[in-house]
Amino acid sequence: MNIQHNISLKPFNTFGINAIAQQFVEINSISELEEVIKKKPSFFILGGGSNILFTQEIIPFVIKLNLKGIDILNYSNDDVFIKVHAGEDWHSFVLWCINNNFGGLENLSLIPGNAGAAPIQNIGAYGVEVKDVIEEVETLEINTLHQHLFKNSDCQFAYRNSIFKKELKGKHIITSVMFKLSNKNHTLNFEYGAISEELSSKGITNPTIKDISEAVISIRESKLPNPKVIGNGGSFFKNPVTSISHFKELQIKYPSIPHYPISENEVKIPAGWLIEQAGFKGIKKGNTGVHSKQALVLVNYGNAKGIEILELAAEIQDSILKIFNISLEIEVNIY
Ligand code: EPU
């Protein structure tokens, strides 16, 4: 095991924040992970670094999880069970599934990050959430070094949430995820407005999983900044849920307010719309800003510190609270 000293984490987080790891170790197996945890009781686990904002400038000990491998566990006429190890790049895994004609993940194409992080915030896009196809999640419990298996129903999946973000936060490390995908008669999700528009612009009426993946990739590329070019952590806030009565009050003032019904009493409002209405879309403040094509994405235009991004986020939260009486909850992990 090779412990490195004073390593910049800038290349390891999509926000491109220059936090420094005083000690940094890359882990390639569960036994190596156990060994390092026994020696260092306090550490930060880094996966793909795509949903994290470092506000601390110095981080004492960072473990980079590089657990690799994709195993086909069971293959039947209709379904396939696939285990992906936590350190695999998410989008490469999605493309591998599509190339093998395994269906279920195509709407989740081009999401940055590693496979092991997908269940933590139940990644979702264009009408699909990863919980829809997760069968089981394997973890290593930090205190006991016992390995655990969580069935889908144990994971308490919800919108951008799971047990791993709530009571088990910081207690378990996800080591692999098992998916149940289709190997024929795929259930396709292309009702989502932007996907159907993209497919019809290409004249596709009977799409394959590859067509859907390609449509999702071009929509994402047109709206979301490429983290290799402009630092960002995807959607910075969750889309807020509010009561129907509050929504109706807002609708009088803003008749075109977009909304999605959640239950009989609640609606979800796109945070991007609220932020745009409040005048933040496309703004630049020092090294930070709000993306010009999707107001839900905060960006690092250069050498921003994590704390500067957090200050901009707080200003946006204050403004949305004042204007709409809605609290925006941060979706990205802050460390
Ligand atoms: N909108 C605006 N202005 C903006 C952005 C959005 O008015 O600048 C309004 C529009 O009315 C638009 C609606 O918001 O129709 C929804 O926008 P979009 O389809 O881009 O989706 P979103 O709700 O802003 C969510 C996810 C994204 C995911 C997309 C597509 C969250 C927090 N974000 O964004 O996920 O890609 O849906 O399914 O739920 C991420 O989590 O990092 C992420 C990028």
mmCIF file of C-alpha atoms and ligand atoms in Angstrom:
data_model
loop_
_atom_site.group_PDB
_atom_site.id
_atom_site.type_symbol
_atom_site.label_atom_id
_atom_site.label_comp_id
_atom_site.label_asym_id
_atom_site.label_seq_id
_atom_site.Cartn_x
_atom_site.Cartn_y
_atom_site.Cartn_z
ATOM 1 C CA MET A 1 0.000 0.000 0.000
ATOM 2 C CA ASN A 2 1.490 3.286 -1.091
ATOM 3 C CA ILE A 3 0.592 6.263 1.108
ATOM 4 C CA GLN A 4 1.341 9.542 -0.695
ATOM 5 C CA HIS A 5 1.728 12.900 1.042
ATOM 6 C CA ASN A 6 0.359 16.392 0.274
ATOM 7 C CA ILE A 7 -1.612 15.439 -2.814
ATOM 8 C CA SER A 8 -3.848 18.021 -4.523
ATOM 9 C CA LEU A 9 -7.392 16.707 -4.877
ATOM 10 C CA LYS A 10 -8.126 19.093 -7.794
ATOM 11 C CA PRO A 11 -8.006 16.291 -10.413
ATOM 12 C CA PHE A 12 -10.103 14.031 -8.160
ATOM 13 C CA ASN A 13 -13.225 16.209 -7.752
ATOM 14 C CA THR A 14 -15.375 17.478 -10.625
ATOM 15 C CA PHE A 15 -15.746 20.896 -8.950
ATOM 16 C CA GLY A 16 -11.974 21.222 -9.416
ATOM 17 C CA ILE A 17 -11.394 22.466 -5.844
ATOM 18 C CA ASN A 18 -7.746 22.466 -4.819
ATOM 19 C CA ALA A 19 -8.080 20.797 -1.397
ATOM 20 C CA ILE A 20 -4.938 19.074 -0.154
ATOM 21 C CA ALA A 21 -4.857 15.518 1.167
ATOM 22 C CA GLN A 22 -2.093 15.322 3.765
ATOM 23 C CA GLN A 23 -2.087 11.559 3.209
ATOM 24 C CA PHE A 24 -3.640 9.831 0.199
ATOM 25 C CA VAL A 25 -3.912 6.141 -0.560
ATOM 26 C CA GLU A 26 -5.484 4.282 -3.487
ATOM 27 C CA ILE A 27 -7.223 1.028 -2.572
ATOM 28 C CA ASN A 28 -7.603 -1.844 -5.048
ATOM 29 C CA SER A 29 -9.211 -4.585 -2.939
ATOM 30 C CA ILE A 30 -11.480 -5.054 0.070
ATOM 31 C CA SER A 31 -8.593 -6.598 2.026
ATOM 32 C CA GLU A 32 -6.470 -3.478 1.401
ATOM 33 C CA LEU A 33 -9.425 -1.361 2.499
ATOM 34 C CA GLU A 34 -9.739 -3.376 5.735
ATOM 35 C CA GLU A 35 -6.013 -3.055 6.356
ATOM 36 C CA VAL A 36 -6.015 0.740 5.994
ATOM 37 C CA ILE A 37 -9.159 1.214 8.119
ATOM 38 C CA LYS A 38 -7.544 -0.795 10.939
ATOM 39 C CA LYS A 39 -4.572 1.618 10.890
ATOM 40 C CA LYS A 40 -6.493 4.890 10.354
ATOM 41 C CA PRO A 41 -9.786 5.228 12.191
ATOM 42 C CA SER A 42 -10.483 8.639 10.649
ATOM 43 C CA PHE A 43 -10.533 9.126 6.877
ATOM 44 C CA PHE A 44 -12.429 10.529 3.927
ATOM 45 C CA ILE A 45 -13.596 8.085 1.245
ATOM 46 C CA LEU A 46 -13.280 9.423 -2.289
ATOM 47 C CA GLY A 47 -15.060 7.776 -5.201
ATOM 48 C CA GLY A 48 -15.472 9.568 -8.506
ATOM 49 C CA GLY A 49 -15.550 12.958 -6.739
ATOM 50 C CA SER A 50 -18.576 14.142 -8.703
ATOM 51 C CA ASN A 51 -20.994 14.953 -5.883
ATOM 52 C CA ILE A 52 -18.670 16.561 -3.364
ATOM 53 C CA LEU A 53 -17.728 20.138 -2.548
ATOM 54 C CA PHE A 54 -14.544 20.418 -0.497
ATOM 55 C CA THR A 55 -14.801 23.427 1.805
ATOM 56 C CA GLN A 56 -11.955 22.267 4.060
ATOM 57 C CA GLU A 57 -8.623 23.159 2.529
ATOM 58 C CA ILE A 58 -6.633 20.409 4.248
ATOM 59 C CA ILE A 59 -7.942 16.859 4.556
ATOM 60 C CA PRO A 60 -5.855 14.642 6.815
ATOM 61 C CA PHE A 61 -6.372 11.206 5.218
ATOM 62 C CA VAL A 62 -8.078 10.345 1.930
ATOM 63 C CA ILE A 63 -8.836 6.832 0.698
ATOM 64 C CA LYS A 64 -9.489 6.651 -3.051
ATOM 65 C CA LEU A 65 -11.617 3.594 -3.797
ATOM 66 C CA ASN A 66 -10.443 1.832 -6.945
ATOM 67 C CA LEU A 67 -12.353 -1.447 -6.561
ATOM 68 C CA LYS A 68 -12.768 -2.614 -10.172
ATOM 69 C CA GLY A 69 -14.641 -5.311 -12.047
ATOM 70 C CA ILE A 70 -17.964 -6.142 -13.680
ATOM 71 C CA ASP A 71 -19.304 -9.682 -13.089
ATOM 72 C CA ILE A 72 -22.272 -11.281 -14.839
ATOM 73 C CA LEU A 73 -23.789 -13.363 -12.021
ATOM 74 C CA ASN A 74 -26.844 -14.889 -13.590
ATOM 75 C CA TYR A 75 -28.237 -14.805 -17.078
ATOM 76 C CA SER A 76 -31.751 -16.010 -17.854
ATOM 77 C CA ASN A 77 -34.003 -15.697 -20.870
ATOM 78 C CA ASP A 78 -35.286 -12.285 -19.870
ATOM 79 C CA ASP A 79 -33.000 -10.872 -17.187
ATOM 80 C CA VAL A 80 -29.382 -10.565 -16.278
ATOM 81 C CA PHE A 81 -27.887 -9.940 -12.827
ATOM 82 C CA ILE A 82 -24.713 -7.878 -12.952
ATOM 83 C CA LYS A 83 -22.402 -6.925 -10.117
ATOM 84 C CA VAL A 84 -20.313 -3.808 -10.611
ATOM 85 C CA HIS A 85 -17.543 -2.984 -8.174
ATOM 86 C CA ALA A 86 -17.633 0.450 -6.553
ATOM 87 C CA GLY A 87 -14.643 2.016 -8.331
ATOM 88 C CA GLU A 88 -15.892 1.473 -11.886
ATOM 89 C CA ASP A 89 -16.705 4.671 -13.773
ATOM 90 C CA TRP A 90 -20.514 4.950 -13.955
ATOM 91 C CA HIS A 91 -20.860 6.058 -17.574
ATOM 92 C CA SER A 92 -18.361 3.449 -18.849
ATOM 93 C CA PHE A 93 -20.434 0.806 -17.045
ATOM 94 C CA VAL A 94 -23.656 2.131 -18.628
ATOM 95 C CA LEU A 95 -22.033 1.980 -22.083
ATOM 96 C CA TRP A 96 -20.792 -1.563 -21.390
ATOM 97 C CA CYS A 97 -24.405 -2.568 -20.552
ATOM 98 C CA ILE A 98 -25.735 -0.954 -23.720
ATOM 99 C CA ASN A 99 -23.075 -2.628 -25.883
ATOM 100 C CA ASN A 100 -24.105 -5.972 -24.372
ATOM 101 C CA ASN A 101 -27.793 -5.128 -24.986
ATOM 102 C CA PHE A 102 -28.604 -5.088 -21.247
ATOM 103 C CA GLY A 103 -31.443 -2.610 -20.685
ATOM 104 C CA GLY A 104 -32.401 -0.424 -17.737
ATOM 105 C CA LEU A 105 -29.579 2.099 -17.327
ATOM 106 C CA GLU A 106 -29.739 3.924 -20.676
ATOM 107 C CA ASN A 107 -31.569 6.984 -19.241
ATOM 108 C CA LEU A 108 -28.747 7.329 -16.713
ATOM 109 C CA SER A 109 -26.058 7.785 -19.386
ATOM 110 C CA LEU A 110 -23.292 10.371 -18.925
ATOM 111 C CA ILE A 111 -23.820 10.879 -15.185
ATOM 112 C CA PRO A 112 -20.348 11.557 -13.778
ATOM 113 C CA GLY A 113 -18.966 9.575 -10.848
ATOM 114 C CA ASN A 114 -18.356 5.991 -9.825
ATOM 115 C CA ALA A 115 -20.776 3.074 -9.648
ATOM 116 C CA GLY A 116 -20.417 2.800 -5.857
ATOM 117 C CA ALA A 117 -21.857 6.278 -5.355
ATOM 118 C CA ALA A 118 -24.969 5.669 -7.471
ATOM 119 C CA PRO A 119 -27.118 4.194 -4.664
ATOM 120 C CA ILE A 120 -26.066 6.794 -2.071
ATOM 121 C CA GLN A 121 -28.078 9.652 -3.572
ATOM 122 C CA ASN A 122 -30.187 7.344 -5.775
ATOM 123 C CA ILE A 123 -28.996 9.034 -8.967
ATOM 124 C CA GLY A 124 -31.782 9.848 -11.385
ATOM 125 C CA ALA A 125 -32.401 11.484 -14.721
ATOM 126 C CA TYR A 126 -35.016 11.643 -17.463
ATOM 127 C CA GLY A 127 -37.716 9.623 -15.727
ATOM 128 C CA VAL A 128 -35.529 6.862 -14.242
ATOM 129 C CA GLU A 129 -33.883 6.459 -10.836
ATOM 130 C CA VAL A 130 -31.169 3.908 -10.181
ATOM 131 C CA LYS A 131 -33.340 2.329 -7.456
ATOM 132 C CA ASP A 132 -35.579 1.026 -10.262
ATOM 133 C CA VAL A 133 -32.907 -1.516 -11.285
ATOM 134 C CA ILE A 134 -30.797 -2.065 -8.148
ATOM 135 C CA GLU A 135 -31.182 -5.548 -6.668
ATOM 136 C CA GLU A 136 -28.613 -5.426 -3.853
ATOM 137 C CA VAL A 137 -25.832 -3.265 -2.432
ATOM 138 C CA GLU A 138 -22.740 -4.718 -0.731
ATOM 139 C CA THR A 139 -20.944 -2.717 1.944
ATOM 140 C CA LEU A 140 -18.105 -2.883 4.425
ATOM 141 C CA GLU A 141 -19.108 -1.639 7.863
ATOM 142 C CA ILE A 142 -16.368 0.676 9.105
ATOM 143 C CA ASN A 143 -16.578 -0.064 12.846
ATOM 144 C CA THR A 144 -16.752 -3.860 12.645
ATOM 145 C CA LEU A 145 -15.172 -4.537 9.217
ATOM 146 C CA HIS A 146 -18.103 -6.880 8.555
ATOM 147 C CA GLN A 147 -19.415 -7.138 5.019
ATOM 148 C CA HIS A 148 -23.165 -6.537 4.623
ATOM 149 C CA LEU A 149 -25.699 -7.092 1.900
ATOM 150 C CA PHE A 150 -28.603 -4.644 1.583
ATOM 151 C CA LYS A 151 -31.575 -5.693 -0.497
ATOM 152 C CA ASN A 152 -33.234 -2.903 -2.494
ATOM 153 C CA SER A 153 -36.020 -2.659 0.104
ATOM 154 C CA ASP A 154 -33.427 -2.210 2.909
ATOM 155 C CA CYS A 155 -31.889 0.839 1.227
ATOM 156 C CA GLN A 156 -34.762 3.295 1.977
ATOM 157 C CA PHE A 157 -34.466 4.768 -1.490
ATOM 158 C CA ALA A 158 -36.206 8.100 -2.087
ATOM 159 C CA TYR A 159 -35.686 11.129 -4.334
ATOM 160 C CA ARG A 160 -31.889 11.749 -4.202
ATOM 161 C CA ASN A 161 -31.774 9.888 -0.908
ATOM 162 C CA SER A 162 -31.091 6.499 0.715
ATOM 163 C CA ILE A 163 -30.152 4.959 4.062
ATOM 164 C CA PHE A 164 -26.494 5.612 3.094
ATOM 165 C CA LYS A 165 -27.148 9.374 3.181
ATOM 166 C CA LYS A 166 -29.163 9.160 6.398
ATOM 167 C CA GLU A 167 -28.575 6.912 9.428
ATOM 168 C CA LEU A 168 -25.727 4.941 7.828
ATOM 169 C CA LYS A 169 -23.881 8.036 6.594
ATOM 170 C CA GLY A 170 -20.174 7.579 7.296
ATOM 171 C CA LYS A 171 -20.770 4.095 8.756
ATOM 172 C CA HIS A 172 -20.627 1.851 5.685
ATOM 173 C CA ILE A 173 -18.530 1.902 2.524
ATOM 174 C CA ILE A 174 -20.287 0.639 -0.586
ATOM 175 C CA THR A 175 -18.060 -1.953 -2.252
ATOM 176 C CA SER A 176 -20.319 -3.196 -5.080
ATOM 177 C CA VAL A 177 -23.824 -2.852 -6.515
ATOM 178 C CA MET A 178 -25.888 -5.605 -8.120
ATOM 179 C CA PHE A 179 -28.355 -4.718 -10.871
ATOM 180 C CA LYS A 180 -31.209 -6.646 -12.449
ATOM 181 C CA LEU A 181 -31.322 -5.605 -16.099
ATOM 182 C CA SER A 182 -33.290 -6.889 -19.069
ATOM 183 C CA ASN A 183 -31.607 -8.764 -21.887
ATOM 184 C CA LYS A 184 -34.582 -8.584 -24.231
ATOM 185 C CA ASN A 185 -38.023 -6.922 -24.410
ATOM 186 C CA HIS A 186 -36.556 -3.868 -22.715
ATOM 187 C CA THR A 187 -38.924 -1.520 -20.884
ATOM 188 C CA LEU A 188 -38.096 1.815 -22.498
ATOM 189 C CA ASN A 189 -38.657 5.199 -20.829
ATOM 190 C CA PHE A 190 -38.783 7.919 -23.408
ATOM 191 C CA GLU A 191 -41.919 9.849 -22.416
ATOM 192 C CA TYR A 192 -39.743 12.519 -20.786
ATOM 193 C CA GLY A 193 -40.261 15.628 -22.952
ATOM 194 C CA ALA A 194 -36.675 16.309 -23.900
ATOM 195 C CA ILE A 195 -35.996 12.659 -24.878
ATOM 196 C CA SER A 196 -39.045 12.329 -27.092
ATOM 197 C CA GLU A 197 -38.221 15.664 -28.785
ATOM 198 C CA GLU A 198 -34.624 14.551 -29.373
ATOM 199 C CA LEU A 199 -35.743 11.186 -30.829
ATOM 200 C CA SER A 200 -38.344 12.721 -33.110
ATOM 201 C CA SER A 201 -35.837 15.323 -34.341
ATOM 202 C CA LYS A 202 -33.781 12.334 -35.513
ATOM 203 C CA GLY A 203 -36.863 10.633 -37.022
ATOM 204 C CA ILE A 204 -36.678 7.699 -34.560
ATOM 205 C CA THR A 205 -40.088 6.260 -33.670
ATOM 206 C CA ASN A 206 -39.065 2.808 -32.435
ATOM 207 C CA PRO A 207 -35.961 3.500 -30.331
ATOM 208 C CA THR A 208 -33.412 0.980 -29.067
ATOM 209 C CA ILE A 209 -31.663 1.347 -25.704
ATOM 210 C CA LYS A 210 -28.692 2.750 -27.648
ATOM 211 C CA ASP A 211 -30.923 5.410 -29.275
ATOM 212 C CA ILE A 212 -32.177 6.458 -25.830
ATOM 213 C CA SER A 213 -28.649 6.568 -24.430
ATOM 214 C CA GLU A 214 -27.503 8.726 -27.353
ATOM 215 C CA ALA A 215 -30.490 11.063 -26.934
ATOM 216 C CA VAL A 216 -29.744 11.447 -23.207
ATOM 217 C CA ILE A 217 -26.071 12.114 -23.953
ATOM 218 C CA SER A 218 -26.880 14.890 -26.399
ATOM 219 C CA ILE A 219 -29.441 16.501 -24.037
ATOM 220 C CA ARG A 220 -26.966 16.423 -21.144
ATOM 221 C CA GLU A 221 -24.153 17.782 -23.327
ATOM 222 C CA SER A 222 -26.374 20.658 -24.452
ATOM 223 C CA LYS A 223 -27.438 21.709 -20.912
ATOM 224 C CA LEU A 224 -24.857 20.600 -18.391
ATOM 225 C CA PRO A 225 -21.268 21.854 -18.291
ATOM 226 C CA ASN A 226 -18.563 19.254 -18.934
ATOM 227 C CA PRO A 227 -16.661 19.066 -15.623
ATOM 228 C CA LYS A 228 -13.408 18.631 -17.562
ATOM 229 C CA VAL A 229 -13.971 22.150 -18.952
ATOM 230 C CA ILE A 230 -15.918 23.975 -16.186
ATOM 231 C CA GLY A 231 -15.816 22.621 -12.629
ATOM 232 C CA ASN A 232 -19.233 21.642 -11.237
ATOM 233 C CA GLY A 233 -21.037 18.998 -9.198
ATOM 234 C CA GLY A 234 -24.197 18.593 -11.299
ATOM 235 C CA SER A 235 -27.419 19.793 -9.668
ATOM 236 C CA PHE A 236 -26.341 21.690 -6.560
ATOM 237 C CA PHE A 237 -29.784 21.712 -4.920
ATOM 238 C CA LYS A 238 -32.662 19.257 -4.772
ATOM 239 C CA ASN A 239 -35.910 20.199 -6.463
ATOM 240 C CA PRO A 240 -38.084 21.381 -3.551
ATOM 241 C CA VAL A 241 -41.455 19.919 -2.635
ATOM 242 C CA THR A 242 -44.167 22.264 -1.404
ATOM 243 C CA SER A 243 -47.839 22.083 -0.397
ATOM 244 C CA ILE A 244 -50.577 22.529 -2.983
ATOM 245 C CA SER A 245 -51.890 25.556 -1.066
ATOM 246 C CA HIS A 246 -48.488 27.272 -1.139
ATOM 247 C CA PHE A 247 -48.082 26.356 -4.796
ATOM 248 C CA LYS A 248 -51.503 27.870 -5.634
ATOM 249 C CA GLU A 249 -50.480 31.156 -4.014
ATOM 250 C CA LEU A 250 -47.310 31.181 -6.120
ATOM 251 C CA GLN A 251 -49.270 30.320 -9.249
ATOM 252 C CA ILE A 252 -51.364 33.482 -8.923
ATOM 253 C CA LYS A 253 -48.214 35.592 -9.111
ATOM 254 C CA TYR A 254 -46.337 33.300 -11.547
ATOM 255 C CA PRO A 255 -48.953 31.624 -13.793
ATOM 256 C CA SER A 256 -46.324 29.702 -15.797
ATOM 257 C CA ILE A 257 -44.555 28.158 -12.771
ATOM 258 C CA PRO A 258 -43.552 24.574 -13.748
ATOM 259 C CA HIS A 259 -44.546 21.820 -11.296
ATOM 260 C CA TYR A 260 -44.914 18.062 -11.010
ATOM 261 C CA PRO A 261 -47.525 16.429 -8.753
ATOM 262 C CA ILE A 262 -45.961 14.303 -5.982
ATOM 263 C CA SER A 263 -49.052 13.368 -3.970
ATOM 264 C CA GLU A 264 -52.551 14.704 -3.428
ATOM 265 C CA ASN A 265 -51.175 17.485 -1.238
ATOM 266 C CA GLU A 266 -47.733 18.209 -2.640
ATOM 267 C CA VAL A 267 -45.989 19.358 -5.802
ATOM 268 C CA LYS A 268 -42.339 19.484 -6.801
ATOM 269 C CA ILE A 269 -41.061 22.718 -8.342
ATOM 270 C CA PRO A 270 -37.861 22.781 -10.417
ATOM 271 C CA ALA A 271 -35.208 24.623 -8.408
ATOM 272 C CA GLY A 272 -33.614 25.685 -11.706
ATOM 273 C CA TRP A 273 -36.746 27.689 -12.528
ATOM 274 C CA LEU A 274 -36.804 29.390 -9.107
ATOM 275 C CA ILE A 275 -33.110 30.299 -9.389
ATOM 276 C CA GLU A 276 -33.594 31.637 -12.908
ATOM 277 C CA GLN A 277 -36.609 33.743 -11.821
ATOM 278 C CA ALA A 278 -34.534 35.140 -8.962
ATOM 279 C CA GLY A 279 -32.059 36.439 -11.546
ATOM 280 C CA PHE A 280 -29.067 34.203 -10.842
ATOM 281 C CA LYS A 281 -28.917 32.228 -14.094
ATOM 282 C CA GLY A 282 -25.602 32.847 -15.871
ATOM 283 C CA ILE A 283 -24.220 35.197 -13.200
ATOM 284 C CA LYS A 284 -20.490 35.252 -12.433
ATOM 285 C CA LYS A 285 -19.114 36.172 -8.988
ATOM 286 C CA GLY A 286 -15.348 36.066 -8.762
ATOM 287 C CA ASN A 287 -14.365 32.542 -9.645
ATOM 288 C CA THR A 288 -17.834 31.131 -9.096
ATOM 289 C CA GLY A 289 -21.085 31.315 -10.973
ATOM 290 C CA VAL A 290 -24.410 29.832 -12.016
ATOM 291 C CA HIS A 291 -24.379 27.913 -15.301
ATOM 292 C CA SER A 292 -25.940 29.855 -18.167
ATOM 293 C CA LYS A 293 -27.916 26.895 -19.564
ATOM 294 C CA GLN A 294 -29.094 25.232 -16.320
ATOM 295 C CA ALA A 295 -29.498 27.399 -13.226
ATOM 296 C CA LEU A 296 -29.382 24.394 -10.881
ATOM 297 C CA VAL A 297 -25.675 23.949 -11.559
ATOM 298 C CA LEU A 298 -23.131 26.072 -9.687
ATOM 299 C CA VAL A 299 -19.738 26.311 -11.345
ATOM 300 C CA ASN A 300 -16.084 26.955 -10.586
ATOM 301 C CA TYR A 301 -14.727 29.196 -13.337
ATOM 302 C CA GLY A 302 -11.135 28.785 -12.226
ATOM 303 C CA ASN A 303 -9.550 28.712 -8.845
ATOM 304 C CA ALA A 304 -12.617 29.024 -6.636
ATOM 305 C CA LYS A 305 -12.377 27.804 -3.076
ATOM 306 C CA GLY A 306 -15.135 25.507 -1.866
ATOM 307 C CA ILE A 307 -16.217 28.112 0.650
ATOM 308 C CA GLU A 308 -16.829 30.677 -2.155
ATOM 309 C CA ILE A 309 -19.180 28.231 -3.902
ATOM 310 C CA LEU A 310 -20.937 27.653 -0.587
ATOM 311 C CA GLU A 311 -21.310 31.437 -0.084
ATOM 312 C CA LEU A 312 -22.939 31.763 -3.505
ATOM 313 C CA ALA A 313 -25.233 28.837 -2.618
ATOM 314 C CA ALA A 314 -26.227 30.592 0.636
ATOM 315 C CA GLU A 315 -27.005 33.816 -1.241
ATOM 316 C CA ILE A 316 -29.234 31.870 -3.650
ATOM 317 C CA GLN A 317 -30.957 30.051 -0.761
ATOM 318 C CA ASP A 318 -31.654 33.378 1.031
ATOM 319 C CA SER A 319 -33.047 34.926 -2.104
ATOM 320 C CA ILE A 320 -35.328 31.961 -2.933
ATOM 321 C CA LEU A 321 -36.605 31.959 0.639
ATOM 322 C CA LYS A 322 -37.375 35.680 0.501
ATOM 323 C CA ILE A 323 -39.019 35.660 -2.925
ATOM 324 C CA PHE A 324 -40.884 32.329 -2.894
ATOM 325 C CA ASN A 325 -40.841 31.282 0.774
ATOM 326 C CA ILE A 326 -39.181 28.009 -0.291
ATOM 327 C CA SER A 327 -36.080 26.481 1.341
ATOM 328 C CA LEU A 328 -33.652 24.965 -1.116
ATOM 329 C CA GLU A 329 -31.831 21.915 0.214
ATOM 330 C CA ILE A 330 -28.271 21.315 -0.967
ATOM 331 C CA GLU A 331 -27.921 18.036 -2.878
ATOM 332 C CA VAL A 332 -24.123 17.908 -3.171
ATOM 333 C CA ASN A 333 -22.139 16.566 -0.186
ATOM 334 C CA ILE A 334 -20.166 19.236 1.648
ATOM 335 C CA TYR A 335 -16.910 18.282 3.373
HETATM 336 N N1 EPU B 1 -35.740 25.188 -15.502
HETATM 337 C C1 EPU B 1 -35.677 26.554 -15.707
HETATM 338 N N2 EPU B 1 -34.450 27.151 -15.751
HETATM 339 C C2 EPU B 1 -33.297 26.462 -15.624
HETATM 340 C C3 EPU B 1 -33.351 25.069 -15.421
HETATM 341 C C4 EPU B 1 -34.580 24.445 -15.352
HETATM 342 O O1 EPU B 1 -36.693 27.206 -15.829
HETATM 343 O O2 EPU B 1 -32.233 27.086 -15.691
HETATM 344 C C5 EPU B 1 -37.049 24.520 -15.441
HETATM 345 C C6 EPU B 1 -37.682 24.259 -16.784
HETATM 346 O O3 EPU B 1 -39.055 24.490 -16.634
HETATM 347 C C7 EPU B 1 -37.463 22.787 -17.024
HETATM 348 C C8 EPU B 1 -37.521 22.242 -15.615
HETATM 349 O O4 EPU B 1 -36.933 23.279 -14.814
HETATM 350 O O5 EPU B 1 -38.481 22.255 -17.799
HETATM 351 C C9 EPU B 1 -36.756 20.970 -15.411
HETATM 352 O O6 EPU B 1 -35.416 21.137 -15.865
HETATM 353 P P1 EPU B 1 -34.523 19.863 -16.246
HETATM 354 O O7 EPU B 1 -35.265 18.926 -17.134
HETATM 355 O O8 EPU B 1 -33.181 20.352 -16.715
HETATM 356 O O9 EPU B 1 -34.374 19.074 -14.892
HETATM 357 P P2 EPU B 1 -34.088 19.547 -13.390
HETATM 358 O O10 EPU B 1 -35.306 19.263 -12.583
HETATM 359 O O11 EPU B 1 -33.534 20.912 -13.341
HETATM 360 C C10 EPU B 1 -33.335 17.144 -12.665
HETATM 361 C C11 EPU B 1 -32.181 16.495 -11.975
HETATM 362 C C12 EPU B 1 -30.996 16.365 -12.933
HETATM 363 C C13 EPU B 1 -31.428 15.539 -14.132
HETATM 364 C C14 EPU B 1 -32.632 16.237 -14.792
HETATM 365 C C15 EPU B 1 -33.217 15.445 -15.934
HETATM 366 C C16 EPU B 1 -32.421 17.074 -9.632
HETATM 367 C C17 EPU B 1 -31.858 17.830 -8.475
HETATM 368 N N3 EPU B 1 -31.796 17.246 -10.801
HETATM 369 O O12 EPU B 1 -32.945 18.479 -12.972
HETATM 370 O O13 EPU B 1 -29.979 15.635 -12.252
HETATM 371 O O14 EPU B 1 -30.373 15.400 -15.075
HETATM 372 O O15 EPU B 1 -33.702 16.396 -13.811
HETATM 373 O O16 EPU B 1 -33.927 14.348 -15.469
HETATM 374 O O17 EPU B 1 -33.386 16.341 -9.471
HETATM 375 C C18 EPU B 1 -28.049 15.881 -10.888
HETATM 376 O O18 EPU B 1 -28.695 15.342 -9.975
HETATM 377 O O19 EPU B 1 -26.843 16.242 -10.721
HETATM 378 C C19 EPU B 1 -28.692 16.128 -12.169
HETATM 379 C C20 EPU B 1 -28.075 16.782 -13.159
#
